[in-house]
Amino acid sequence: MPGISRSPAIAGIGITEMSHRVYGRSSSQFAADAIRLAAADAGLEIKDLDGLLINAGITQGVGLALSHELNMVDLRMLSEIQAYGSSAGAMIQYASMAIANGMADAVACVFGDAPLREGTSTGALYAGEGRKPSGFSALPLASGVRGAPVQYAMAARRHMDKYGTTSEHFGHVAVSSRAWAQMNPRAQMRDPLTLEDHQNSRMIAEPFHLFDCCLVSNGGVAVIVTSGDRASMLQQPPIYVRGWGQTHPGYLPDDSNQQGLVSGAALSGPAAMKMAGVSLSDINVAEIYDCFTFTTLISMEDYGFCEKGEGGEFVASGALAPGGSIPTNTGGGQLSSYYMWGMTPLSEAVIQARGQGGERQVGQHDVVLVSGNGGCLDHHSTLILSSHEN
Amino acid sequence: MAVLAIARDDVSAEFFDGTARGELLLRKCLKCGHINAPHIEACIRCASPELGWQAAGGTGRVQTFAVVHLRGDPPSRLVVAKVGLAEGPWIDAQIVDVDPDQVHIGDEVTLDFETPEGGEAVPVFRIADR
């Protein structure tokens, strides 16, 4: 890449305590803790950080004031980034460009959120209950499109109708994620899950059962991006950010609409792999944004791990599971481990690329693909991470 | 459960004047004539921001749908769809008076309105006679 003199690399990662029931701490406190943990992981002090990128979750509880909470002075880069579930990938991309061009030397990218409150259902929160709806944006709400499960259920139904994908196919994604989660001490859902359990779980929005839907968590995750040269002198093995891409399909409300049929991965994936100088067969591990089982299935198709329309058979083959041909969501993903938007796949990708996955560590882990997804397949980001610079 | 009460705002005022008199107003491009969905701010075909209004004929097809399960006593289900209007635009709307198990992609639907108490009239659809 012309003009780029310093390869960006991930030097630190911080994951706060998380569970279904961590109350009494603010989004901002989680975010600050995540940064402290990430700095300590890298072997850096907070004062060594000269860049901060912030992605606030659904409660919008973290902002620029986070820099004050951490007493950060003379930052050379400070911004909030918002592209929903694709934000984590986007933050790493912007940080990488800043590192490569010398704008900053060590950038913390952080997500923090605390949507769970005692006595309030998360469904109600994500559906925006309590806010007074008005205008055009309220029409879908009035009609019953309340919350992400309904939107994604409509998207998934199109895939089922066109390609013969079934609820059992979705179930295989949930079962595979749970099998990985059972080996992840940080995972919130570690009880065994069978296809039958998936099929018997209550309906949320047909075609989705409960176990097609992700968790919601309180917590924070931070990642520190620096130059490869600097990272190699620090505490952890550097994980190079080799390639990246974004796609925002902008699905239009007419017959051109491919929502549920083709995701942003179809463009973002090849762009990221081209930048990294790798092909699909080089990828050892896939960490895919999985707000719903269907999101994993369509993303894998669009990245090219199987033919278009064959995602159902592909996931049913066990390809994603422990021992499968492309180990996917190896920490349990958002379905079974923890829900930190795009930080869930990113954090597990760094753990795997370093070889620190413990019982769930994948043998070959040189090149890891990380997928972010936001809105209803409206925003997509891809990262190619590697323990090798080239 | 039926349709939820919602309010108008400045941008949607003319649209809700339309629904109040039983019309689903679409945005017709004054430059190229293309018919756009009601919330569109610039023509999807020619990008012009100069848009007028035209009432929909009132027929369309189910492009996709979800069956939402509502907890409550008794629990209930409602059908939410993306309806492709005969004029071209897609809108999100509820399919009413239907057995949720009898809805299919491609079903023909016809326009109606529901006016929840304290809210604006909102377009809904019924499955057309087969």
PDB file of C-alpha atoms in Angstrom, chain A residues 234-365:
ATOM      1  CA  LEU A 234       5.379  -5.003  24.162  1.00  0.00           C
ATOM      2  CA  GLN A 235       3.942  -7.800  26.252  1.00  0.00           C
ATOM      3  CA  GLN A 236       1.722  -9.703  23.815  1.00  0.00           C
ATOM      4  CA  PRO A 237       2.371 -11.163  20.379  1.00  0.00           C
ATOM      5  CA  PRO A 238       1.358  -8.512  17.794  1.00  0.00           C
ATOM      6  CA  ILE A 239      -1.758  -9.253  15.771  1.00  0.00           C
ATOM      7  CA  TYR A 240      -1.457  -7.423  12.490  1.00  0.00           C
ATOM      8  CA  VAL A 241      -4.435  -5.699  10.909  1.00  0.00           C
ATOM      9  CA  ARG A 242      -3.719  -6.830   7.371  1.00  0.00           C
ATOM     10  CA  GLY A 243      -6.850  -5.898   5.454  1.00  0.00           C
ATOM     11  CA  TRP A 244     -10.239  -4.340   5.860  1.00  0.00           C
ATOM     12  CA  GLY A 245     -13.418  -3.258   4.142  1.00  0.00           C
ATOM     13  CA  GLN A 246     -16.872  -1.814   4.753  1.00  0.00           C
ATOM     14  CA  THR A 247     -20.126  -2.045   2.846  1.00  0.00           C
ATOM     15  CA  HIS A 248     -23.350  -0.213   3.549  1.00  0.00           C
ATOM     16  CA  PRO A 249     -25.830  -1.730   1.083  1.00  0.00           C
ATOM     17  CA  GLY A 250     -28.492   0.981   1.457  1.00  0.00           C
ATOM     18  CA  TYR A 251     -31.337  -1.389   0.602  1.00  0.00           C
ATOM     19  CA  LEU A 252     -34.005   0.612  -1.213  1.00  0.00           C
ATOM     20  CA  PRO A 253     -37.735   0.129  -0.608  1.00  0.00           C
ATOM     21  CA  ASP A 254     -38.505  -1.364  -4.023  1.00  0.00           C
ATOM     22  CA  ASP A 255     -37.938  -4.490  -6.133  1.00  0.00           C
ATOM     23  CA  SER A 256     -34.175  -3.908  -6.171  1.00  0.00           C
ATOM     24  CA  ASN A 257     -34.102  -4.755  -2.449  1.00  0.00           C
ATOM     25  CA  GLN A 258     -31.807  -7.690  -1.575  1.00  0.00           C
ATOM     26  CA  GLN A 259     -32.132  -7.461   2.217  1.00  0.00           C
ATOM     27  CA  GLY A 260     -31.983 -11.028   3.496  1.00  0.00           C
ATOM     28  CA  LEU A 261     -30.672 -12.349   0.178  1.00  0.00           C
ATOM     29  CA  VAL A 262     -27.265 -10.643  -0.134  1.00  0.00           C
ATOM     30  CA  SER A 263     -25.378  -8.989   2.748  1.00  0.00           C
ATOM     31  CA  GLY A 264     -22.554  -6.451   2.764  1.00  0.00           C
ATOM     32  CA  ALA A 265     -20.069  -9.306   3.204  1.00  0.00           C
ATOM     33  CA  ALA A 266     -20.286  -9.953  -0.537  1.00  0.00           C
ATOM     34  CA  LEU A 267     -18.340  -6.737  -1.259  1.00  0.00           C
ATOM     35  CA  SER A 268     -16.591  -6.060   2.045  1.00  0.00           C
ATOM     36  CA  GLY A 269     -15.047  -9.553   2.228  1.00  0.00           C
ATOM     37  CA  PRO A 270     -13.235  -9.598  -1.131  1.00  0.00           C
ATOM     38  CA  ALA A 271     -12.040  -5.996  -0.574  1.00  0.00           C
ATOM     39  CA  ALA A 272     -10.525  -6.914   2.796  1.00  0.00           C
ATOM     40  CA  MET A 273      -8.905 -10.095   1.486  1.00  0.00           C
ATOM     41  CA  LYS A 274      -7.438  -8.264  -1.489  1.00  0.00           C
ATOM     42  CA  MET A 275      -5.885  -5.628   0.791  1.00  0.00           C
ATOM     43  CA  ALA A 276      -4.464  -8.358   3.018  1.00  0.00           C
ATOM     44  CA  GLY A 277      -3.140 -10.321   0.062  1.00  0.00           C
ATOM     45  CA  VAL A 278      -4.932 -13.483   1.145  1.00  0.00           C
ATOM     46  CA  SER A 279      -7.610 -15.653  -0.402  1.00  0.00           C
ATOM     47  CA  LEU A 280     -10.499 -17.473   1.200  1.00  0.00           C
ATOM     48  CA  SER A 281      -8.512 -20.703   1.470  1.00  0.00           C
ATOM     49  CA  ASP A 282      -5.924 -18.904   3.645  1.00  0.00           C
ATOM     50  CA  ILE A 283      -8.484 -18.149   6.347  1.00  0.00           C
ATOM     51  CA  ASN A 284      -8.203 -20.517   9.312  1.00  0.00           C
ATOM     52  CA  VAL A 285     -10.828 -19.068  11.649  1.00  0.00           C
ATOM     53  CA  ALA A 286     -13.982 -16.982  11.091  1.00  0.00           C
ATOM     54  CA  GLU A 287     -15.463 -14.731  13.771  1.00  0.00           C
ATOM     55  CA  ILE A 288     -18.841 -13.636  12.438  1.00  0.00           C
ATOM     56  CA  TYR A 289     -21.271 -11.083  13.873  1.00  0.00           C
ATOM     57  CA  ASP A 290     -24.202 -13.219  15.014  1.00  0.00           C
ATOM     58  CA  CYS A 291     -27.044 -11.103  16.338  1.00  0.00           C
ATOM     59  CA  PHE A 292     -29.175 -13.944  14.952  1.00  0.00           C
ATOM     60  CA  THR A 293     -28.336 -17.429  13.681  1.00  0.00           C
ATOM     61  CA  PHE A 294     -29.364 -16.284  10.207  1.00  0.00           C
ATOM     62  CA  THR A 295     -26.774 -13.498  10.240  1.00  0.00           C
ATOM     63  CA  THR A 296     -23.991 -16.076  10.541  1.00  0.00           C
ATOM     64  CA  LEU A 297     -25.479 -18.179   7.750  1.00  0.00           C
ATOM     65  CA  ILE A 298     -25.854 -15.371   5.206  1.00  0.00           C
ATOM     66  CA  SER A 299     -22.469 -13.838   6.096  1.00  0.00           C
ATOM     67  CA  MET A 300     -20.668 -17.165   5.548  1.00  0.00           C
ATOM     68  CA  GLU A 301     -22.376 -17.491   2.156  1.00  0.00           C
ATOM     69  CA  ASP A 302     -21.480 -13.975   1.104  1.00  0.00           C
ATOM     70  CA  TYR A 303     -17.856 -14.325   2.203  1.00  0.00           C
ATOM     71  CA  GLY A 304     -17.783 -17.323  -0.145  1.00  0.00           C
ATOM     72  CA  PHE A 305     -17.280 -20.168   2.329  1.00  0.00           C
ATOM     73  CA  CYS A 306     -20.072 -21.921   0.408  1.00  0.00           C
ATOM     74  CA  GLU A 307     -22.109 -21.228  -2.717  1.00  0.00           C
ATOM     75  CA  LYS A 308     -24.893 -18.643  -2.591  1.00  0.00           C
ATOM     76  CA  GLY A 309     -28.059 -20.260  -1.330  1.00  0.00           C
ATOM     77  CA  GLU A 310     -26.278 -23.303   0.110  1.00  0.00           C
ATOM     78  CA  GLY A 311     -25.651 -21.787   3.539  1.00  0.00           C
ATOM     79  CA  GLY A 312     -28.274 -24.016   5.125  1.00  0.00           C
ATOM     80  CA  GLU A 313     -26.655 -27.277   4.049  1.00  0.00           C
ATOM     81  CA  PHE A 314     -23.233 -25.817   4.805  1.00  0.00           C
ATOM     82  CA  VAL A 315     -23.980 -25.008   8.444  1.00  0.00           C
ATOM     83  CA  ALA A 316     -25.844 -28.311   8.852  1.00  0.00           C
ATOM     84  CA  SER A 317     -22.679 -30.152   7.753  1.00  0.00           C
ATOM     85  CA  GLY A 318     -20.947 -29.117  10.964  1.00  0.00           C
ATOM     86  CA  ALA A 319     -18.460 -26.915   9.107  1.00  0.00           C
ATOM     87  CA  LEU A 320     -18.613 -24.185  11.776  1.00  0.00           C
ATOM     88  CA  ALA A 321     -18.424 -26.439  14.820  1.00  0.00           C
ATOM     89  CA  PRO A 322     -15.398 -27.705  16.765  1.00  0.00           C
ATOM     90  CA  GLY A 323     -13.549 -30.001  14.379  1.00  0.00           C
ATOM     91  CA  GLY A 324     -15.316 -28.472  11.348  1.00  0.00           C
ATOM     92  CA  SER A 325     -13.725 -27.238   8.126  1.00  0.00           C
ATOM     93  CA  ILE A 326     -13.884 -23.550   9.106  1.00  0.00           C
ATOM     94  CA  PRO A 327     -14.027 -23.047  12.877  1.00  0.00           C
ATOM     95  CA  THR A 328     -16.505 -20.184  13.370  1.00  0.00           C
ATOM     96  CA  ASN A 329     -17.468 -18.120  16.417  1.00  0.00           C
ATOM     97  CA  THR A 330     -15.064 -20.109  18.501  1.00  0.00           C
ATOM     98  CA  GLY A 331     -15.932 -18.388  21.761  1.00  0.00           C
ATOM     99  CA  GLY A 332     -19.671 -18.986  21.368  1.00  0.00           C
ATOM    100  CA  GLY A 333     -20.432 -15.709  19.597  1.00  0.00           C
ATOM    101  CA  GLN A 334     -23.181 -13.339  20.623  1.00  0.00           C
ATOM    102  CA  LEU A 335     -25.601 -16.246  20.654  1.00  0.00           C
ATOM    103  CA  SER A 336     -23.877 -17.938  23.585  1.00  0.00           C
ATOM    104  CA  SER A 337     -20.905 -15.988  24.972  1.00  0.00           C
ATOM    105  CA  TYR A 338     -21.489 -12.249  25.399  1.00  0.00           C
ATOM    106  CA  TYR A 339     -23.120  -9.436  23.433  1.00  0.00           C
ATOM    107  CA  MET A 340     -20.699  -6.559  22.964  1.00  0.00           C
ATOM    108  CA  TRP A 341     -21.754  -5.699  19.394  1.00  0.00           C
ATOM    109  CA  GLY A 342     -18.761  -6.020  17.025  1.00  0.00           C
ATOM    110  CA  MET A 343     -16.354  -6.423  19.916  1.00  0.00           C
ATOM    111  CA  THR A 344     -17.622  -9.979  20.435  1.00  0.00           C
ATOM    112  CA  PRO A 345     -16.205 -11.380  17.173  1.00  0.00           C
ATOM    113  CA  LEU A 346     -13.181  -9.037  17.335  1.00  0.00           C
ATOM    114  CA  SER A 347     -12.146 -10.002  20.876  1.00  0.00           C
ATOM    115  CA  GLU A 348     -12.365 -13.722  20.122  1.00  0.00           C
ATOM    116  CA  ALA A 349     -10.409 -13.193  16.888  1.00  0.00           C
ATOM    117  CA  VAL A 350      -7.518 -11.607  18.799  1.00  0.00           C
ATOM    118  CA  ILE A 351      -7.560 -14.410  21.392  1.00  0.00           C
ATOM    119  CA  GLN A 352      -7.461 -17.079  18.656  1.00  0.00           C
ATOM    120  CA  ALA A 353      -4.847 -15.305  16.526  1.00  0.00           C
ATOM    121  CA  ARG A 354      -2.551 -15.072  19.569  1.00  0.00           C
ATOM    122  CA  GLY A 355      -3.108 -18.733  20.353  1.00  0.00           C
ATOM    123  CA  GLN A 356      -4.581 -17.963  23.770  1.00  0.00           C
ATOM    124  CA  GLY A 357      -7.888 -19.816  23.337  1.00  0.00           C
ATOM    125  CA  GLY A 358      -7.108 -22.526  25.881  1.00  0.00           C
ATOM    126  CA  GLU A 359      -9.366 -25.546  25.499  1.00  0.00           C
ATOM    127  CA  ARG A 360     -11.076 -24.027  22.467  1.00  0.00           C
ATOM    128  CA  GLN A 361      -7.889 -22.892  20.690  1.00  0.00           C
ATOM    129  CA  VAL A 362      -7.973 -23.713  16.978  1.00  0.00           C
ATOM    130  CA  GLY A 363      -4.815 -25.472  15.754  1.00  0.00           C
ATOM    131  CA  GLN A 364      -4.248 -23.383  12.634  1.00  0.00           C
ATOM    132  CA  HIS A 365      -4.816 -19.728  13.462  1.00  0.00           C
TER     133      HIS A 365
END
